[in-house]
Amino acid sequence: MDLLTCGGLAAFEVAVWQSPRQAVGWPLVKRFFALFLILYAVAKVYRIIVYPNFLSPLRHLPGPNDQNFVLGQEVKKFKAESPFSVHLQWTRKWPEAPFIRYVSFIGTEVLLVNSLAAHKAVLQTNVYDFVKPPFFAGLLTEIVGTGLLFAEGEAHKNERRLLAGPLSVPSVRKLLPVFRGKARDLSEVFEHALGDKPYAALEAMETLAKSTMETIGMTVLGIDLKTLASTHSLGFQEVWSRLIHQEPLGYLIMLVNALVPIRKLTPLKANYRFLQASADLRSMLRGIIEKRKADLADGTFKEEIGESRDLLTYMLEDAALHQKETGKDVWSVDDIIGHLLNFTSAGHESTATTLAWSLYSLSTHHAIQDRLRSEINLLLEANPEPDYDSISGLAYLHNFVREVLRLYPSSYMSQREAVRDLIIEGVAIPKGTQIDINVPLMHQHPLVWGADADVFNPDRWDEREGSAAASPFAFEAFLQGPRICPGRNFALAEVKAVLVELLTRFRFLGIEGEDGELLTGGEECVGKGVRFANPSLTLRPAGGLRVRFERL
Ligand code: HEM
């Protein structure tokens, strides 16, 4: 923005004030650049030093003031032991403040949401007064599509309404046989790793991510991804991984492209690789959609996953009904591709990470593991093929999963930008202000969850009082309000189905550390014995998680 404004002003000055007798050509270019550099330097000094320190209406809010003047607080955040530990220090220092203000890169002011009331205002009451920051949206829509994640305002409301059916509890209920089938496949992987040995160790993150991706294939797309791999030169997982995991130059191109569209103009291998992977993925999805439409139209689509319908089939059927009733198409093929990419990205890694933290918590809390197993065995004795409702009725399992999500929320942060001036909790927030929602802040807040907020204790869910019991904003692993994760019932059912299967076949002994030591428990603080990846978009263990287990 500054570049454009300063360039425009310098060009204007040169064009308007240039006398006809003055030299043209090279001296004119030099004059333009000299002016441009001076204007740009003045603009930067104003933005980085003058505005945030002397003029901003936010400068008096509580918050740290020891920032680096170019990198703000980001160096401190990147060097911290977890992507949320610096935020936690701030919230301990200013526990009562609705917002904590800090300075990020090149003088950008950020408000960290710090009270239940402020969370309610940002996520619910004023939800559509905030949007996902355009830079962030530009960066990610290239990979995950627009879908729900990046729809805003009326478009978002409309899409949520249209997708309510496919992601509702009755639809998820019917998907349970698929979750259970995939959980059995997963336990075969554990079984295979054991072979004849008394115990074995598996890299959990990798194994679980592969499994949850296959589940997404069945439940979202209605296909077996392994079958798809045999009809394309590269499998779905391989193409997806090429989009997500790029070489450093690939990430740099992504960053620049979010500011200035350079994709089509960049003749570099890293760029071609990304464009090829993106085209391959979209072509695979387009092929699946067209075939499913045709099969549904001529009645040849086979319900291969029991009585359930995958989300794609559900969407196509809903769309056909809507077309019949109103004569209007609800979604174009590109819209559907956007939703499918959203579900794939939002639904597989977050669930895999939650499962990995579940295995970590089981491995380090053996008494809790035994109690869970007893609860599940009691159910299986009465009902060897439990359905959605009976698994949902396992009270201790429910508390366990919520406790994992409280201390290890895989989607631990979300960002917003104010689209108008507004006042929240007495704080005047100017249009354009960046907002940080850091989920662990409320999850580990002593004023909300008590003095032992950082201790893993599933029973706390039955003993909640005060704001932990009264406010939905005390638990934000799926966020809250109109943008709450629409896949939460899906994710909870999948996580529980996997835990029911694994807990009845294996005992989790501990986590193998990098130094070869086995971590078995006794810890009283979040994430003891593992390192958190930082910086990272999701809350995951750095370098993976090696879980040691034995057969029961
Ligand atoms: C344990 C697993 C999961 C966790 C922790 C989780 C968490 C979240 C969070 C925190 C958000 C809000 C993001 C934001 O606004 O910045 C979100 C949004 C979303 N999630 Fe999930 N999610 C999980 C699983 C799933 C699954 C399985 C699906 C789909 C099958 C899904 C689909 C979505 C979609 C489409 C959105 C965007 C919603 C909107 O903006 O209206 N998620 N999720």
Coordinates of C-alpha atoms and ligand atoms in Angstrom, one line a residue:
M1 CA 0.0 0.0 0.0
D2 CA 2.8 2.4 1.0
L3 CA 4.7 1.4 -2.0
L4 CA 1.8 2.3 -4.3
T5 CA 1.0 5.5 -2.6
C6 CA 4.6 6.7 -2.5
G7 CA 5.2 5.6 -6.1
G8 CA 2.0 7.5 -7.2
L9 CA 2.9 10.7 -5.3
A10 CA 6.5 10.7 -6.6
A11 CA 5.2 10.2 -10.2
F12 CA 2.6 12.9 -9.7
E13 CA 5.3 15.3 -8.4
V14 CA 7.6 14.6 -11.3
A15 CA 4.9 15.0 -13.8
V16 CA 3.3 18.2 -12.4
W17 CA 6.3 20.1 -11.3
Q18 CA 8.6 19.3 -14.1
S19 CA 9.3 22.4 -16.1
P20 CA 9.4 21.9 -19.9
R21 CA 13.0 23.3 -20.1
Q22 CA 14.3 20.8 -17.5
A23 CA 16.0 17.7 -18.6
V24 CA 14.0 14.6 -19.5
G25 CA 15.1 11.0 -19.6
W26 CA 17.6 9.6 -17.1
P27 CA 17.6 12.7 -14.7
L28 CA 13.8 12.4 -14.6
V29 CA 14.0 8.8 -13.6
K30 CA 16.7 9.6 -10.9
R31 CA 14.4 12.4 -9.6
F32 CA 11.5 10.0 -9.4
F33 CA 13.5 7.4 -7.5
A34 CA 15.0 9.9 -5.1
L35 CA 11.6 11.3 -4.3
F36 CA 10.1 7.8 -4.0
L37 CA 12.7 6.7 -1.5
I38 CA 12.3 9.8 0.7
L39 CA 8.5 9.5 0.7
Y40 CA 8.7 5.8 1.5
A41 CA 11.2 6.3 4.3
V42 CA 9.0 9.0 5.8
A43 CA 5.9 6.7 5.5
K44 CA 7.8 3.9 7.3
V45 CA 9.0 6.1 10.1
Y46 CA 5.5 7.3 10.6
R47 CA 4.0 3.7 10.6
I48 CA 6.7 2.0 12.7
I49 CA 7.6 4.7 15.2
V50 CA 5.3 7.7 15.2
Y51 CA 1.8 6.2 14.9
P52 CA 2.0 3.2 17.3
N53 CA 4.0 5.0 20.0
F54 CA 2.6 8.6 19.9
L55 CA -0.7 8.7 18.1
S56 CA -2.6 5.4 18.1
P57 CA -5.7 5.4 20.4
L58 CA -4.7 1.8 21.4
R59 CA -1.3 2.8 22.8
H60 CA -2.6 3.2 26.4
L61 CA -4.0 -0.3 26.6
P62 CA -2.3 -2.9 28.8
G63 CA 0.4 -4.8 27.0
P64 CA 4.2 -5.3 26.5
N65 CA 6.2 -2.3 25.3
D66 CA 9.6 -3.9 24.9
Q67 CA 9.3 -4.7 21.1
N68 CA 11.9 -4.7 18.5
F69 CA 11.1 -1.8 16.3
V70 CA 11.0 -3.8 13.0
L71 CA 10.0 -7.3 14.2
G72 CA 7.8 -6.2 17.1
Q73 CA 7.1 -9.0 19.6
E74 CA 7.4 -11.7 16.9
V75 CA 11.1 -12.6 17.8
K76 CA 10.0 -13.3 21.4
K77 CA 7.1 -15.4 20.1
F78 CA 9.2 -17.4 17.7
K79 CA 11.8 -18.1 20.4
A80 CA 9.3 -19.2 23.0
E81 CA 8.9 -22.8 24.1
S82 CA 5.4 -23.0 22.6
P83 CA 3.4 -20.9 20.2
F84 CA 1.2 -19.7 23.1
S85 CA 3.6 -19.3 26.1
V86 CA 4.4 -15.6 25.5
H87 CA 0.6 -14.9 25.3
L88 CA 0.1 -16.8 28.6
Q89 CA 2.8 -14.7 30.3
W90 CA 0.9 -11.6 29.2
T91 CA -2.5 -12.8 30.4
R92 CA -1.0 -13.7 33.8
K93 CA 0.3 -10.1 34.0
W94 CA -2.9 -8.4 32.9
P95 CA -5.6 -11.0 33.9
E96 CA -8.5 -8.6 34.0
A97 CA -7.9 -6.7 30.7
P98 CA -10.5 -7.4 28.0
F99 CA -7.7 -6.9 25.4
I100 CA -3.9 -6.9 25.6
R101 CA -2.2 -4.7 23.0
Y102 CA 1.1 -5.7 21.4
V103 CA 3.1 -4.6 18.4
S104 CA 3.9 -7.1 15.7
F105 CA 5.9 -6.8 12.4
I106 CA 6.7 -3.2 11.2
G107 CA 4.6 -1.4 13.8
T108 CA 1.3 -3.3 13.3
E109 CA -0.7 -3.2 16.4
V110 CA -2.5 -6.3 17.5
L111 CA -5.2 -6.8 20.1
L112 CA -5.1 -10.1 21.9
V113 CA -8.6 -11.1 23.1
N114 CA -8.2 -11.7 26.9
S115 CA -11.6 -12.0 28.6
L116 CA -14.7 -14.2 28.3
A117 CA -16.8 -11.1 27.5
A118 CA -14.4 -9.9 24.8
H119 CA -14.4 -13.4 23.3
K120 CA -18.1 -13.3 23.2
A121 CA -18.2 -10.0 21.5
V122 CA -15.6 -10.9 18.8
L123 CA -16.9 -14.4 18.2
Q124 CA -20.6 -13.9 18.6
T125 CA -22.2 -10.5 19.1
N126 CA -20.0 -8.6 16.6
V127 CA -18.9 -11.6 14.6
Y128 CA -19.5 -10.1 11.2
D129 CA -17.7 -6.8 12.1
F130 CA -14.6 -8.9 11.8
V131 CA -13.1 -10.7 8.8
K132 CA -10.2 -13.1 8.3
P133 CA -7.3 -10.8 7.5
P134 CA -7.0 -10.4 3.7
F135 CA -3.3 -11.3 3.6
F136 CA -3.9 -14.5 5.6
A137 CA -7.0 -15.4 3.4
G138 CA -4.9 -14.7 0.2
L139 CA -2.2 -17.0 1.5
L140 CA -4.4 -19.9 2.3
T141 CA -7.3 -19.9 -0.2
E142 CA -4.7 -20.9 -2.9
I143 CA -4.6 -24.3 -1.0
V144 CA -7.8 -24.8 0.9
G145 CA -10.2 -22.9 -1.3
T146 CA -12.7 -20.3 -0.1
G147 CA -15.5 -22.6 1.1
L148 CA -16.7 -21.7 4.6
L149 CA -13.4 -20.9 6.1
F150 CA -12.9 -17.7 4.1
A151 CA -16.5 -16.8 3.2
E152 CA -17.6 -13.6 4.9
G153 CA -20.9 -11.8 5.9
E154 CA -24.1 -12.8 4.1
A155 CA -22.3 -15.3 1.9
H156 CA -21.0 -17.1 5.1
K157 CA -24.4 -17.1 6.7
N158 CA -25.9 -18.6 3.6
E159 CA -23.3 -21.3 3.1
R160 CA -23.6 -22.3 6.8
R161 CA -27.3 -22.7 6.4
L162 CA -26.9 -24.8 3.2
L163 CA -24.3 -27.1 4.8
A164 CA -26.1 -27.5 8.1
G165 CA -27.7 -30.8 6.9
P166 CA -24.6 -32.7 5.7
L167 CA -22.7 -31.9 8.9
S168 CA -25.6 -32.4 11.4
V169 CA -25.7 -35.0 14.2
P170 CA -28.2 -37.3 12.2
S171 CA -25.7 -37.3 9.3
V172 CA -22.7 -37.9 11.4
R173 CA -24.6 -40.7 13.3
K174 CA -24.8 -42.6 10.1
L175 CA -21.0 -42.2 9.5
L176 CA -20.1 -44.1 12.6
P177 CA -19.6 -47.5 10.8
V178 CA -17.0 -45.8 8.5
F179 CA -15.2 -44.4 11.5
R180 CA -15.1 -47.8 13.2
G181 CA -14.0 -49.5 10.0
K182 CA -11.1 -47.1 9.6
A183 CA -10.2 -47.4 13.3
R184 CA -9.9 -51.2 12.8
D185 CA -7.6 -50.6 9.8
L186 CA -5.5 -48.3 12.0
S187 CA -5.2 -50.9 14.8
E188 CA -3.9 -53.3 12.1
V189 CA -1.1 -50.8 11.5
F190 CA -0.3 -51.0 15.3
E191 CA -0.6 -54.8 15.2
H192 CA 1.8 -55.0 12.2
A193 CA 4.4 -52.8 14.0
L194 CA 4.3 -55.1 17.0
G195 CA 4.7 -58.4 15.0
D196 CA 6.1 -60.9 17.5
K197 CA 7.7 -58.3 19.7
P198 CA 6.5 -57.7 23.3
Y199 CA 6.2 -54.0 22.6
A200 CA 6.8 -51.5 19.8
A201 CA 6.8 -47.8 19.1
L202 CA 5.1 -45.9 16.2
E203 CA 5.5 -42.4 14.9
A204 CA 2.0 -41.3 15.8
M205 CA 1.6 -38.1 13.9
E206 CA 2.4 -39.6 10.5
T207 CA 0.4 -42.8 11.1
L208 CA -2.7 -40.9 12.4
A209 CA -2.6 -38.3 9.6
K210 CA -2.6 -41.0 7.0
S211 CA -5.6 -42.7 8.7
T212 CA -7.6 -39.5 9.1
M213 CA -7.0 -38.6 5.5
E214 CA -8.4 -42.0 4.4
T215 CA -11.4 -41.4 6.6
I216 CA -11.9 -38.0 5.0
G217 CA -11.8 -39.8 1.6
M218 CA -14.6 -42.1 2.6
T219 CA -16.8 -39.7 4.5
V220 CA -16.3 -36.5 2.6
L221 CA -15.7 -37.7 -1.0
G222 CA -17.3 -41.1 -0.8
I223 CA -14.3 -42.9 -2.3
D224 CA -11.4 -45.1 -1.2
L225 CA -8.3 -42.9 -1.7
K226 CA -6.2 -46.0 -2.4
T227 CA -8.5 -46.8 -5.4
L228 CA -8.1 -43.2 -6.6
A229 CA -4.3 -43.6 -6.4
S230 CA -4.5 -46.5 -8.8
T231 CA -6.3 -44.4 -11.5
H232 CA -4.0 -41.3 -11.2
S233 CA -0.2 -41.2 -11.6
L234 CA 0.0 -39.6 -8.1
G235 CA -2.3 -40.5 -5.2
F236 CA -4.6 -37.9 -3.6
Q237 CA -2.4 -37.9 -0.4
E238 CA 0.8 -37.4 -2.5
V239 CA -0.7 -34.4 -4.4
W240 CA -2.1 -32.9 -1.2
S241 CA 1.3 -33.2 0.5
R242 CA 3.0 -31.5 -2.5
L243 CA 0.6 -28.5 -2.0
I244 CA 1.2 -28.3 1.8
H245 CA 4.9 -29.2 2.0
Q246 CA 6.9 -27.0 -0.3
E247 CA 10.5 -26.1 -0.6
P248 CA 11.5 -22.8 1.1
L249 CA 11.3 -21.0 -2.3
G250 CA 7.8 -22.3 -2.8
Y251 CA 6.7 -20.8 0.6
L252 CA 8.4 -17.5 -0.4
I253 CA 6.4 -17.4 -3.7
M254 CA 3.2 -18.0 -1.7
L255 CA 4.0 -15.1 0.7
V256 CA 4.7 -12.7 -2.1
N257 CA 1.7 -13.9 -4.1
A258 CA -0.6 -13.1 -1.2
L259 CA 0.6 -9.4 -1.6
V260 CA 1.0 -9.1 -5.3
P261 CA -0.3 -11.8 -7.7
I262 CA 2.9 -13.2 -9.3
R263 CA 1.9 -16.9 -9.7
K264 CA 1.3 -16.8 -13.4
L265 CA 4.5 -14.7 -14.0
T266 CA 7.0 -16.7 -12.1
P267 CA 9.1 -19.1 -14.3
L268 CA 10.6 -21.1 -11.4
K269 CA 10.5 -24.9 -10.8
A270 CA 9.1 -24.4 -7.3
N271 CA 6.2 -22.4 -8.7
Y272 CA 5.5 -25.0 -11.5
R273 CA 5.5 -27.7 -9.0
F274 CA 2.8 -25.9 -6.9
L275 CA 0.7 -25.0 -9.9
Q276 CA 0.9 -28.6 -11.2
A277 CA -0.1 -30.1 -7.8
S278 CA -3.0 -27.5 -7.5
A279 CA -4.2 -28.4 -11.0
D280 CA -3.9 -32.1 -10.4
L281 CA -5.9 -31.9 -7.1
R282 CA -8.7 -29.8 -8.7
S283 CA -8.9 -32.1 -11.7
M284 CA -9.2 -35.2 -9.4
L285 CA -12.0 -33.5 -7.4
R286 CA -13.7 -32.3 -10.6
G287 CA -13.6 -35.8 -11.9
I288 CA -15.1 -37.2 -8.7
I289 CA -17.9 -34.6 -8.7
E290 CA -18.8 -35.1 -12.4
K291 CA -18.9 -38.9 -12.0
R292 CA -21.0 -38.8 -8.8
K293 CA -23.4 -36.4 -10.5
A294 CA -23.8 -38.7 -13.4
D295 CA -24.1 -41.8 -11.2
L296 CA -26.7 -40.1 -9.0
A297 CA -28.7 -39.0 -12.1
D298 CA -28.8 -42.5 -13.6
G299 CA -29.2 -44.3 -10.3
T300 CA -26.0 -46.3 -10.5
F301 CA -24.3 -44.8 -7.4
K302 CA -23.8 -47.6 -5.0
E303 CA -24.0 -46.8 -1.3
E304 CA -20.8 -48.5 -0.4
I305 CA -20.6 -47.0 3.1
G306 CA -23.8 -48.5 4.6
E307 CA -26.8 -46.4 5.0
S308 CA -24.7 -43.3 5.3
R309 CA -24.1 -40.7 2.7
D310 CA -20.7 -39.0 2.2
L311 CA -20.8 -35.2 2.4
L312 CA -20.3 -34.8 -1.3
T313 CA -23.3 -37.0 -2.2
Y314 CA -25.3 -35.2 0.5
M315 CA -24.4 -31.8 -1.0
L316 CA -25.2 -32.9 -4.6
E317 CA -28.6 -34.4 -3.5
D318 CA -29.4 -31.2 -1.5
A319 CA -28.4 -29.1 -4.5
A320 CA -30.6 -31.1 -6.9
L321 CA -33.6 -30.7 -4.6
H322 CA -33.0 -27.0 -4.3
Q323 CA -32.7 -26.7 -8.1
K324 CA -36.0 -28.5 -8.4
E325 CA -37.8 -26.3 -5.9
T326 CA -36.4 -22.9 -6.8
G327 CA -34.9 -23.4 -10.3
K328 CA -31.6 -22.0 -9.0
D329 CA -28.2 -23.7 -8.7
V330 CA -26.9 -23.4 -5.1
W331 CA -23.3 -24.3 -5.9
S332 CA -21.1 -24.3 -9.0
V333 CA -18.6 -27.1 -9.4
D334 CA -15.9 -24.7 -8.3
D335 CA -17.9 -23.8 -5.1
I336 CA -18.2 -27.5 -4.3
I337 CA -14.4 -28.0 -4.9
G338 CA -13.8 -25.1 -2.4
H339 CA -16.0 -26.8 0.2
L340 CA -14.3 -30.2 -0.3
L341 CA -10.8 -28.6 0.0
N342 CA -12.0 -26.9 3.2
F343 CA -13.3 -30.2 4.7
T344 CA -10.1 -32.0 3.7
S345 CA -7.8 -29.5 5.2
A346 CA -9.8 -28.5 8.2
G347 CA -10.9 -32.1 8.9
H348 CA -7.9 -34.3 8.7
E349 CA -4.9 -32.7 10.3
S350 CA -6.8 -31.2 13.3
T351 CA -8.4 -34.6 14.0
A352 CA -5.0 -36.5 13.6
T353 CA -3.3 -34.0 16.0
T354 CA -6.1 -34.4 18.6
L355 CA -5.7 -38.2 18.4
A356 CA -1.9 -37.8 18.8
W357 CA -2.3 -35.7 21.9
S358 CA -4.8 -38.2 23.1
L359 CA -2.2 -41.0 22.8
Y360 CA 0.3 -38.7 24.6
S361 CA -2.2 -38.2 27.5
L362 CA -2.9 -41.9 27.7
S363 CA 0.8 -42.8 27.7
T364 CA 1.5 -40.3 30.5
H365 CA -1.5 -40.9 32.7
H366 CA -1.8 -44.7 33.2
A367 CA -4.6 -44.5 35.8
I368 CA -6.7 -42.5 33.5
Q369 CA -6.0 -45.0 30.7
D370 CA -7.1 -47.9 32.9
R371 CA -10.3 -46.1 33.9
L372 CA -11.2 -45.3 30.3
R373 CA -10.6 -48.9 29.3
S374 CA -12.9 -50.2 32.0
E375 CA -15.7 -47.8 30.9
I376 CA -15.3 -48.9 27.3
N377 CA -15.1 -52.7 28.2
L378 CA -18.3 -52.4 30.2
L379 CA -20.1 -51.0 27.1
L380 CA -18.6 -53.6 24.7
E381 CA -19.7 -56.4 27.0
A382 CA -23.3 -55.2 26.8
N383 CA -23.0 -54.2 23.1
P384 CA -20.1 -55.4 21.0
E385 CA -21.1 -53.2 18.0
P386 CA -21.8 -49.9 19.7
D387 CA -23.5 -47.2 17.7
Y388 CA -23.0 -43.4 17.7
D389 CA -25.4 -42.8 20.7
S390 CA -23.8 -45.5 22.9
I391 CA -20.3 -44.2 22.2
S392 CA -21.4 -40.6 22.8
G393 CA -22.9 -41.8 26.1
L394 CA -19.5 -42.8 27.5
A395 CA -19.2 -40.0 30.1
Y396 CA -15.5 -40.5 31.0
L397 CA -14.4 -40.8 27.4
H398 CA -16.3 -37.5 26.6
N399 CA -14.5 -35.8 29.5
F400 CA -11.2 -37.2 28.4
V401 CA -11.5 -36.0 24.8
R402 CA -12.7 -32.5 26.0
E403 CA -9.7 -32.3 28.4
V404 CA -7.3 -33.2 25.6
L405 CA -8.8 -30.5 23.5
R406 CA -8.7 -28.0 26.4
L407 CA -5.0 -28.4 27.0
Y408 CA -4.0 -29.3 23.4
P409 CA -6.3 -27.5 21.1
S410 CA -4.9 -28.4 17.6
S411 CA -6.4 -25.2 16.0
Y412 CA -5.0 -23.0 18.8
M413 CA -5.2 -19.6 17.1
S414 CA -7.4 -17.6 14.8
Q415 CA -7.0 -14.1 13.5
R416 CA -9.5 -11.4 12.5
E417 CA -9.5 -7.8 11.2
A418 CA -12.1 -5.1 12.2
V419 CA -14.1 -4.0 9.2
R420 CA -15.4 -0.9 11.0
D421 CA -14.7 1.3 14.1
L422 CA -16.4 -0.3 17.1
I423 CA -16.4 -0.3 20.9
I424 CA -16.1 -3.6 22.8
E425 CA -15.9 -3.7 26.6
G426 CA -15.1 0.0 26.7
V427 CA -12.2 -0.3 24.2
A428 CA -12.5 1.8 21.0
I429 CA -11.2 -0.4 18.2
P430 CA -10.4 1.4 14.9
K431 CA -11.3 -0.2 11.6
G432 CA -8.4 -2.3 10.3
T433 CA -7.2 -3.4 13.7
Q434 CA -5.7 -6.9 13.8
I435 CA -7.2 -9.3 16.4
D436 CA -5.6 -12.4 17.8
I437 CA -7.7 -15.2 19.3
N438 CA -5.3 -17.5 21.2
V439 CA -7.4 -20.5 22.4
P440 CA -5.1 -21.6 25.3
L441 CA -5.6 -18.2 26.9
M442 CA -9.1 -19.0 28.1
H443 CA -8.4 -22.7 28.4
Q444 CA -5.6 -22.2 30.9
H445 CA -6.9 -19.0 32.6
P446 CA -6.8 -19.4 36.4
L447 CA -9.8 -17.1 36.8
V448 CA -11.8 -19.4 34.6
W449 CA -10.5 -23.0 35.3
G450 CA -9.0 -22.5 38.7
A451 CA -5.5 -22.5 40.1
D452 CA -4.8 -26.0 38.6
A453 CA -5.9 -24.9 35.1
D454 CA -2.7 -26.4 33.5
V455 CA -3.2 -29.9 35.1
F456 CA -4.7 -32.7 33.0
N457 CA -7.8 -33.9 34.8
P458 CA -10.8 -35.2 32.9
D459 CA -12.9 -35.1 36.1
R460 CA -12.8 -31.3 36.2
W461 CA -15.6 -31.4 33.6
D462 CA -18.0 -32.9 36.2
E463 CA -16.8 -30.4 38.9
R464 CA -17.0 -27.2 36.9
E465 CA -18.3 -24.1 38.6
G466 CA -18.3 -20.4 38.0
S467 CA -17.5 -19.2 34.5
A468 CA -16.1 -22.6 33.4
A469 CA -19.6 -24.0 33.8
A470 CA -21.6 -20.9 32.8
S471 CA -19.8 -19.5 29.7
P472 CA -19.5 -21.5 26.5
F473 CA -16.4 -19.2 25.8
A474 CA -14.5 -21.1 28.5
F475 CA -14.0 -23.9 25.9
E476 CA -13.0 -22.7 22.4
A477 CA -11.2 -25.7 20.9
F478 CA -13.8 -25.5 18.1
L479 CA -14.2 -21.7 18.7
Q480 CA -17.8 -20.5 19.4
G481 CA -20.5 -18.4 17.8
P482 CA -21.7 -18.4 14.2
R483 CA -18.2 -19.5 13.0
I484 CA -17.9 -22.4 15.4
C485 CA -16.4 -25.5 13.7
P486 CA -19.2 -27.2 11.8
G487 CA -17.3 -30.5 11.8
R488 CA -17.1 -30.7 15.6
N489 CA -19.6 -33.6 15.9
F490 CA -17.9 -35.4 13.1
A491 CA -14.4 -34.9 14.7
L492 CA -15.6 -36.0 18.2
A493 CA -17.2 -39.1 16.8
E494 CA -14.1 -40.0 14.8
V495 CA -11.7 -39.5 17.7
K496 CA -13.9 -41.5 20.1
A497 CA -14.3 -44.4 17.6
V498 CA -10.5 -44.6 17.2
L499 CA -9.9 -44.5 21.0
V500 CA -12.6 -47.2 21.6
E501 CA -10.8 -49.5 19.2
L502 CA -7.2 -48.7 20.3
L503 CA -7.8 -48.8 24.0
T504 CA -9.4 -52.3 23.8
R505 CA -6.5 -53.7 21.9
F506 CA -3.3 -52.0 23.2
R507 CA -1.8 -50.6 26.3
F508 CA 0.1 -47.3 25.9
L509 CA 3.3 -47.4 27.8
G510 CA 5.0 -44.1 27.3
I511 CA 6.5 -41.6 24.9
E512 CA 10.0 -42.3 23.6
G513 CA 12.0 -39.1 23.9
E514 CA 14.7 -37.9 21.6
D515 CA 17.3 -39.0 24.1
G516 CA 15.9 -42.5 24.1
E517 CA 14.3 -42.1 27.5
L518 CA 10.7 -43.3 28.1
L519 CA 8.3 -40.7 29.4
T520 CA 5.7 -42.5 31.4
G521 CA 3.9 -39.8 33.4
G522 CA 3.8 -38.0 36.7
E523 CA 3.9 -34.6 35.0
E524 CA 2.0 -31.7 36.3
C525 CA 2.2 -29.3 33.4
V526 CA 1.1 -29.1 29.8
G527 CA 3.2 -30.9 27.3
K528 CA 5.9 -32.1 29.7
G529 CA 8.5 -34.2 27.9
V530 CA 7.7 -33.0 24.4
R531 CA 8.6 -29.9 22.5
F532 CA 5.8 -27.9 20.7
A533 CA 6.4 -27.0 17.1
N534 CA 6.9 -23.2 17.0
P535 CA 6.2 -21.4 14.8
S536 CA 3.4 -23.6 13.6
L537 CA -0.2 -23.2 12.3
T538 CA -1.4 -26.0 14.4
L539 CA -0.5 -27.1 18.0
R540 CA 1.7 -30.2 17.4
P541 CA 4.7 -31.9 18.9
A542 CA 7.9 -30.8 17.1
G543 CA 9.6 -33.7 15.4
G544 CA 6.6 -36.1 15.8
L545 CA 5.5 -38.3 18.7
R546 CA 6.9 -41.8 19.2
V547 CA 4.3 -43.8 21.2
R548 CA 5.4 -47.1 22.8
F549 CA 2.6 -49.7 23.3
E550 CA 2.0 -53.4 23.9
R551 CA -0.7 -55.8 23.0
L552 CA -3.4 -56.4 25.7
Ligands
HEM1 C1 -10.5 -32.1 16.4 C2 -10.8 -31.7 15.2 C3 -11.1 -30.3 14.8 C4 -10.8 -29.1 15.5 C5 -10.0 -28.9 16.7 C6 -11.4 -28.0 14.7 C7 -11.3 -26.7 15.0 C8 -11.8 -25.7 14.3 C9 -11.7 -24.3 14.6 C10 -11.0 -23.7 15.8 C11 -12.3 -23.6 13.6 C12 -12.5 -22.1 13.5 C13 -11.4 -21.5 12.6 C14 -11.4 -20.0 12.4 O1 -12.5 -19.4 12.3 O2 -10.3 -19.5 12.4 C15 -12.8 -24.5 12.6 C16 -13.5 -24.2 11.5 C17 -13.9 -25.1 10.5 N1 -13.8 -26.5 10.6 FE1 -13.0 -27.5 12.1 N2 -12.0 -28.6 13.6 C18 -11.9 -29.9 13.6 C19 -12.4 -30.8 12.7 C20 -13.1 -30.5 11.6 C21 -13.7 -31.5 10.7 C22 -13.7 -33.0 10.9 C23 -14.3 -30.8 9.7 C24 -15.1 -31.2 8.4 C25 -15.3 -32.4 8.1 C26 -14.1 -29.4 10.0 C27 -14.5 -28.3 9.2 C28 -14.4 -27.0 9.5 C29 -14.8 -25.9 8.6 C30 -15.5 -26.0 7.2 C31 -14.5 -24.7 9.3 C32 -14.9 -23.3 8.8 C33 -16.2 -22.8 9.6 C34 -16.6 -21.4 9.3 O3 -15.7 -20.5 9.2 O4 -17.8 -21.2 9.4 N3 -13.4 -29.3 11.1 N4 -12.5 -25.8 13.1

